[in-house]
PDB file of C-alpha atoms in Angstrom:
ATOM      1  CA  MET A   1      82.372 199.350  92.322  1.00 63.00           C
ATOM      2  CA  GLU A   2      84.248 196.992  89.206  1.00 70.00           C
ATOM      3  CA  ALA A   3      87.053 197.427  87.729  1.00 63.00           C
ATOM      4  CA  ASN A   4      85.397 199.494  83.971  1.00 83.00           C
ATOM      5  CA  LYS A   5      83.012 200.757  85.646  1.00 89.00           C
ATOM      6  CA  GLU A   6      85.887 202.621  87.949  1.00 89.00           C
ATOM      7  CA  GLN A   7      88.433 203.284  85.353  1.00 90.00           C
ATOM      8  CA  ILE A   8      84.962 204.926  83.383  1.00 93.00           C
ATOM      9  CA  LEU A   9      84.391 206.849  86.255  1.00 93.00           C
ATOM     10  CA  VAL A  10      87.854 208.425  86.385  1.00 93.00           C
ATOM     11  CA  LYS A  11      87.874 209.076  82.916  1.00 93.00           C
ATOM     12  CA  ARG A  12      84.672 211.257  83.812  1.00 95.00           C
ATOM     13  CA  LEU A  13      85.655 212.930  85.906  1.00 95.00           C
ATOM     14  CA  LEU A  14      89.115 213.593  84.813  1.00 94.00           C
ATOM     15  CA  LEU A  15      86.495 215.330  82.189  1.00 94.00           C
ATOM     16  CA  LYS A  16      84.870 217.262  86.157  1.00 91.00           C
ATOM     17  CA  GLU A  17      81.648 215.917  84.464  1.00 94.00           C
ATOM     18  CA  GLU A  18      78.794 217.688  86.516  1.00 94.00           C
ATOM     19  CA  ALA A  19      77.050 214.003  86.508  1.00 96.00           C
ATOM     20  CA  ALA A  20      80.484 212.096  87.824  1.00 96.00           C
ATOM     21  CA  TRP A  21      80.877 212.948  90.643  1.00 95.00           C
ATOM     22  CA  LYS A  22      77.354 212.862  91.809  1.00 95.00           C
ATOM     23  CA  GLU A  23      77.847 208.875  91.013  1.00 96.00           C
ATOM     24  CA  LEU A  24      81.596 208.799  92.247  1.00 95.00           C
ATOM     25  CA  PHE A  25      79.260 211.388  96.133  1.00 95.00           C
ATOM     26  CA  GLY A  26      76.125 208.324  95.527  1.00 95.00           C
ATOM     27  CA  ALA A  27      78.824 205.251  95.278  1.00 94.00           C
ATOM     28  CA  TYR A  28      80.804 206.201  97.807  1.00 95.00           C
ATOM     29  CA  SER A  29      79.713 208.656 100.859  1.00 95.00           C
ATOM     30  CA  GLY A  30      78.066 206.837 102.646  1.00 95.00           C
ATOM     31  CA  SER A  31      81.027 204.417 103.354  1.00 95.00           C
ATOM     32  CA  LEU A  32      83.313 207.893 103.364  1.00 97.00           C
ATOM     33  CA  SER A  33      80.943 208.820 106.601  1.00 96.00           C
ATOM     34  CA  TYR A  34      81.635 206.214 108.170  1.00 94.00           C
ATOM     35  CA  VAL A  35      85.571 206.772 107.676  1.00 96.00           C
ATOM     36  CA  CYS A  36      85.111 210.112 108.953  1.00 96.00           C
ATOM     37  CA  SER A  37      82.646 209.104 111.488  1.00 94.00           C
ATOM     38  CA  ARG A  38      86.273 206.607 113.079  1.00 94.00           C
ATOM     39  CA  TYR A  39      87.159 209.915 113.360  1.00 95.00           C
ATOM     40  CA  ILE A  40      84.938 213.086 114.662  1.00 94.00           C
ATOM     41  CA  ILE A  41      82.214 212.524 116.955  1.00 91.00           C
ATOM     42  CA  GLY A  42      79.484 215.100 115.971  1.00 91.00           C
ATOM     43  CA  LYS A  43      77.137 214.849 112.908  1.00 93.00           C
ATOM     44  CA  ASP A  44      77.709 218.060 111.564  1.00 95.00           C
ATOM     45  CA  ASP A  45      81.150 218.305 111.491  1.00 95.00           C
ATOM     46  CA  VAL A  46      81.233 214.844 109.568  1.00 96.00           C
ATOM     47  CA  HIS A  47      79.035 216.521 106.822  1.00 96.00           C
ATOM     48  CA  ASP A  48      80.766 219.609 106.995  1.00 96.00           C
ATOM     49  CA  VAL A  49      84.574 216.807 106.597  1.00 97.00           C
ATOM     50  CA  LEU A  50      82.887 215.268 104.162  1.00 97.00           C
ATOM     51  CA  GLN A  51      81.751 218.621 101.865  1.00 96.00           C
ATOM     52  CA  ASN A  52      85.782 219.595 102.586  1.00 96.00           C
ATOM     53  CA  SER A  53      86.856 216.480 101.861  1.00 97.00           C
ATOM     54  CA  PHE A  54      84.843 216.150  98.306  1.00 96.00           C
ATOM     55  CA  ILE A  55      85.643 219.917  97.089  1.00 95.00           C
ATOM     56  CA  ASN A  56      89.418 219.123  97.677  1.00 96.00           C
ATOM     57  CA  MET A  57      88.622 215.461  95.226  1.00 96.00           C
ATOM     58  CA  PHE A  58      87.622 217.651  92.696  1.00 95.00           C
ATOM     59  CA  ARG A  59      90.610 220.383  92.261  1.00 95.00           C
ATOM     60  CA  SER A  60      92.534 217.427  93.078  1.00 95.00           C
ATOM     61  CA  ILE A  61      91.265 215.305  90.861  1.00 95.00           C
ATOM     62  CA  ASP A  62      93.936 215.910  87.760  1.00 94.00           C
ATOM     63  CA  SER A  63      96.683 214.612  90.904  1.00 94.00           C
ATOM     64  CA  PHE A  64      95.094 211.081  90.420  1.00 94.00           C
ATOM     65  CA  GLU A  65      95.995 208.005  88.489  1.00 90.00           C
ATOM     66  CA  TYR A  66      93.876 205.190  88.556  1.00 88.00           C
ATOM     67  CA  ARG A  67      96.251 202.666  89.396  1.00 89.00           C
ATOM     68  CA  GLY A  68      93.792 199.111  88.839  1.00 86.00           C
ATOM     69  CA  ASN A  69      90.260 198.532  90.497  1.00 86.00           C
ATOM     70  CA  GLY A  70      90.069 200.057  94.016  1.00 87.00           C
ATOM     71  CA  SER A  71      92.620 203.065  93.779  1.00 92.00           C
ATOM     72  CA  LEU A  72      89.877 205.446  93.161  1.00 94.00           C
ATOM     73  CA  LYS A  73      88.776 204.153  96.566  1.00 94.00           C
ATOM     74  CA  ALA A  74      91.436 204.330  98.437  1.00 94.00           C
ATOM     75  CA  TRP A  75      92.237 208.166  97.155  1.00 96.00           C
ATOM     76  CA  ILE A  76      88.692 209.468  98.145  1.00 97.00           C
ATOM     77  CA  THR A  77      89.728 207.528 101.574  1.00 97.00           C
ATOM     78  CA  ARG A  78      92.739 208.786 102.451  1.00 96.00           C
ATOM     79  CA  ILE A  79      91.196 212.045 101.323  1.00 97.00           C
ATOM     80  CA  VAL A  80      88.533 211.899 103.828  1.00 98.00           C
ATOM     81  CA  VAL A  81      90.732 211.106 106.552  1.00 97.00           C
ATOM     82  CA  ASN A  82      93.536 213.753 105.972  1.00 96.00           C
ATOM     83  CA  GLU A  83      90.601 216.013 106.090  1.00 97.00           C
ATOM     84  CA  SER A  84      88.967 214.538 109.076  1.00 96.00           C
ATOM     85  CA  LEU A  85      92.426 214.450 110.947  1.00 95.00           C
ATOM     86  CA  LYS A  86      92.513 218.419 109.633  1.00 94.00           C
ATOM     87  CA  HIS A  87      89.985 219.139 110.967  1.00 94.00           C
ATOM     88  CA  ILE A  88      90.469 217.245 114.553  1.00 91.00           C
ATOM     89  CA  ARG A  89      94.122 220.256 114.758  1.00 86.00           C
ATOM     90  CA  GLN A  90      91.643 222.906 113.793  1.00 87.00           C
ATOM     91  CA  TYR A  91      89.149 223.012 115.643  1.00 81.00           C
ATOM     92  CA  SER A  92      89.456 220.736 118.590  1.00 74.00           C
ATOM     93  CA  ASP A  93      91.646 221.226 122.015  1.00 68.00           C
ATOM     94  CA  PHE A  94      93.579 217.748 120.784  1.00 67.00           C
ATOM     95  CA  LYS A  95      94.699 216.407 123.169  1.00 67.00           C
ATOM     96  CA  LEU A  96      97.434 212.898 124.426  1.00 69.00           C
ATOM     97  CA  VAL A  97      95.081 211.241 127.112  1.00 67.00           C
ATOM     98  CA  THR A  98      97.228 210.060 129.905  1.00 64.00           C
ATOM     99  CA  ASP A  99      95.631 209.635 133.353  1.00 56.00           C
ATOM    100  CA  ASP A 100      92.510 209.430 132.867  1.00 52.00           C
ATOM    101  CA  PHE A 101      92.602 205.338 132.713  1.00 50.00           C
ATOM    102  CA  ASP A 102      94.585 202.926 134.221  1.00 52.00           C
ATOM    103  CA  ILE A 103      95.370 200.229 132.550  1.00 51.00           C
ATOM    104  CA  ALA A 104      97.399 198.376 135.375  1.00 48.00           C
ATOM    105  CA  ASP A 105      94.643 196.032 136.068  1.00 48.00           C
ATOM    106  CA  ILE A 106      95.295 195.475 132.212  1.00 50.00           C
ATOM    107  CA  SER A 107      98.208 192.167 131.274  1.00 47.00           C
ATOM    108  CA  ASP A 108      99.757 192.784 128.497  1.00 50.00           C
ATOM    109  CA  ASP A 109      99.501 188.845 127.764  1.00 49.00           C
ATOM    110  CA  GLU A 110      95.636 189.127 128.898  1.00 55.00           C
ATOM    111  CA  GLU A 111      94.087 186.967 125.569  1.00 61.00           C
ATOM    112  CA  GLU A 112      92.423 189.427 123.628  1.00 69.00           C
ATOM    113  CA  PRO A 113      88.252 188.707 123.620  1.00 70.00           C
ATOM    114  CA  ASP A 114      86.193 187.280 121.036  1.00 73.00           C
ATOM    115  CA  ILE A 115      84.108 190.039 119.203  1.00 77.00           C
ATOM    116  CA  GLU A 116      82.675 187.964 117.012  1.00 79.00           C
ATOM    117  CA  GLU A 117      79.238 187.741 118.425  1.00 81.00           C
ATOM    118  CA  ILE A 118      79.724 191.494 119.246  1.00 88.00           C
ATOM    119  CA  PRO A 119      77.555 193.634 115.666  1.00 91.00           C
ATOM    120  CA  GLN A 120      80.445 195.675 113.989  1.00 90.00           C
ATOM    121  CA  THR A 121      77.415 199.058 114.956  1.00 92.00           C
ATOM    122  CA  VAL A 122      78.685 197.662 118.342  1.00 94.00           C
ATOM    123  CA  ILE A 123      82.151 197.679 117.868  1.00 93.00           C
ATOM    124  CA  MET A 124      82.358 201.056 116.154  1.00 93.00           C
ATOM    125  CA  GLU A 125      80.582 203.195 118.713  1.00 94.00           C
ATOM    126  CA  MET A 126      82.847 201.337 121.418  1.00 95.00           C
ATOM    127  CA  ILE A 127      85.801 202.785 119.162  1.00 95.00           C
ATOM    128  CA  ARG A 128      84.356 205.677 119.347  1.00 94.00           C
ATOM    129  CA  SER A 129      83.525 206.456 122.712  1.00 95.00           C
ATOM    130  CA  LEU A 130      87.295 205.882 123.246  1.00 94.00           C
ATOM    131  CA  PRO A 131      88.800 209.882 124.563  1.00 93.00           C
ATOM    132  CA  GLU A 132      90.212 211.960 120.886  1.00 91.00           C
ATOM    133  CA  GLY A 133      93.898 210.986 121.172  1.00 91.00           C
ATOM    134  CA  TYR A 134      93.553 206.925 121.848  1.00 94.00           C
ATOM    135  CA  ARG A 135      90.682 207.376 119.056  1.00 95.00           C
ATOM    136  CA  THR A 136      92.870 208.836 116.813  1.00 95.00           C
ATOM    137  CA  VAL A 137      95.818 206.621 117.386  1.00 96.00           C
ATOM    138  CA  PHE A 138      93.497 203.370 116.848  1.00 97.00           C
ATOM    139  CA  ASN A 139      92.185 204.388 113.824  1.00 96.00           C
ATOM    140  CA  LEU A 140      95.212 205.267 112.102  1.00 96.00           C
ATOM    141  CA  TYR A 141      97.275 202.319 113.635  1.00 97.00           C
ATOM    142  CA  VAL A 142      94.371 199.859 112.569  1.00 96.00           C
ATOM    143  CA  PHE A 143      91.918 200.734 109.985  1.00 95.00           C
ATOM    144  CA  GLU A 144      94.851 203.537 107.967  1.00 95.00           C
ATOM    145  CA  ASN A 145      97.900 201.206 108.172  1.00 95.00           C
ATOM    146  CA  LYS A 146     100.506 203.339 110.118  1.00 96.00           C
ATOM    147  CA  SER A 147     103.217 202.888 111.036  1.00 97.00           C
ATOM    148  CA  HIS A 148     103.334 204.646 114.974  1.00 96.00           C
ATOM    149  CA  LYS A 149     106.451 206.547 113.081  1.00 96.00           C
ATOM    150  CA  GLN A 150     103.488 207.943 110.663  1.00 96.00           C
ATOM    151  CA  ILE A 151     101.042 208.655 113.057  1.00 95.00           C
ATOM    152  CA  ALA A 152     103.615 210.993 115.244  1.00 94.00           C
ATOM    153  CA  GLY A 153     103.916 212.596 112.444  1.00 93.00           C
ATOM    154  CA  LEU A 154     100.671 213.398 111.008  1.00 92.00           C
ATOM    155  CA  LEU A 155      99.900 214.103 114.373  1.00 91.00           C
ATOM    156  CA  GLY A 156     102.984 216.270 115.310  1.00 89.00           C
ATOM    157  CA  ILE A 157     103.027 214.035 118.732  1.00 90.00           C
ATOM    158  CA  ALA A 158     106.026 211.618 119.798  1.00 93.00           C
ATOM    159  CA  GLU A 159     106.505 207.985 118.298  1.00 94.00           C
ATOM    160  CA  ASN A 160     105.981 206.496 121.622  1.00 95.00           C
ATOM    161  CA  SER A 161     103.505 209.291 122.224  1.00 93.00           C
ATOM    162  CA  SER A 162     101.932 207.084 119.425  1.00 94.00           C
ATOM    163  CA  ALA A 163     102.540 203.253 120.493  1.00 95.00           C
ATOM    164  CA  SER A 164     101.515 204.937 124.686  1.00 94.00           C
ATOM    165  CA  GLN A 165      98.407 205.913 123.014  1.00 95.00           C
ATOM    166  CA  PHE A 166      96.968 202.362 120.947  1.00 96.00           C
ATOM    167  CA  HIS A 167      98.117 200.744 123.181  1.00 96.00           C
ATOM    168  CA  ARG A 168      96.018 202.270 126.588  1.00 95.00           C
ATOM    169  CA  ALA A 169      93.194 202.221 123.674  1.00 95.00           C
ATOM    170  CA  LYS A 170      93.492 198.810 122.678  1.00 95.00           C
ATOM    171  CA  ALA A 171      93.359 198.135 126.461  1.00 94.00           C
ATOM    172  CA  MET A 172      90.203 200.559 127.402  1.00 95.00           C
ATOM    173  CA  LEU A 173      88.317 198.270 124.112  1.00 94.00           C
ATOM    174  CA  VAL A 174      89.196 195.547 125.960  1.00 93.00           C
ATOM    175  CA  GLN A 175      87.406 196.378 128.617  1.00 94.00           C
ATOM    176  CA  LYS A 176      84.483 197.836 126.781  1.00 94.00           C
ATOM    177  CA  ILE A 177      83.784 194.508 125.576  1.00 93.00           C
ATOM    178  CA  LYS A 178      83.730 192.709 128.247  1.00 92.00           C
ATOM    179  CA  GLU A 179      81.639 194.951 130.269  1.00 91.00           C
ATOM    180  CA  TYR A 180      79.881 194.265 126.906  1.00 91.00           C
ATOM    181  CA  LYS A 181      79.741 190.606 126.947  1.00 88.00           C
ATOM    182  CA  MET A 182      78.636 190.181 131.038  1.00 87.00           C
ATOM    183  CA  LEU A 183      75.354 192.861 130.244  1.00 87.00           C
ATOM    184  CA  THR A 184      74.545 190.622 127.564  1.00 82.00           C
ATOM    185  CA  LYS A 185      75.056 187.123 129.184  1.00 77.00           C
ATOM    186  CA  ALA A 186      73.461 189.028 132.284  1.00 76.00           C
ATOM    187  CA  GLN A 187      70.249 190.112 129.742  1.00 72.00           C
ATOM    188  CA  TYR A 188      70.366 185.853 128.720  1.00 70.00           C
ATOM    189  CA  GLU A 189      70.667 184.769 131.932  1.00 64.00           C
TER     190      GLU A 189
END
């Protein structure tokens, strides 16, 4: 959204204009659904989290401070991520994964696979298929640019547990990417 349009929308949101809230929903609900679905798997749960996020946005819009183009999107994205984490804490049996994936076969210095030719939707499905602990830490680290210290604080875990979950998630994704590439290569031979 252009800076001018975004700033005007923010002013209208602050005035609690119903049409402005509909415009916000129309402009951002798709990308916010995408953000939410990185953390939450069930469609009904994604819908519930988004609904709670928009309620939270409406209630807290007075605390929003426009800081230039993109600040509205950053603010509403942060709300969706926080609501997603809240949902995980409340409704799932959030556990860190400890022993269901053997990463001994994957060395640290192994080259990361090239993902250029893999459709983004496939990559996102691979991320969504990660165990919840891996997926949550991976998303916070990669997409939200949180440090392991920040992730530990958000999830109530040890900092080294965050780093371990990220390392295991990354290793699992490398394996999934290699399997995908082998399958697609076999299809073309």
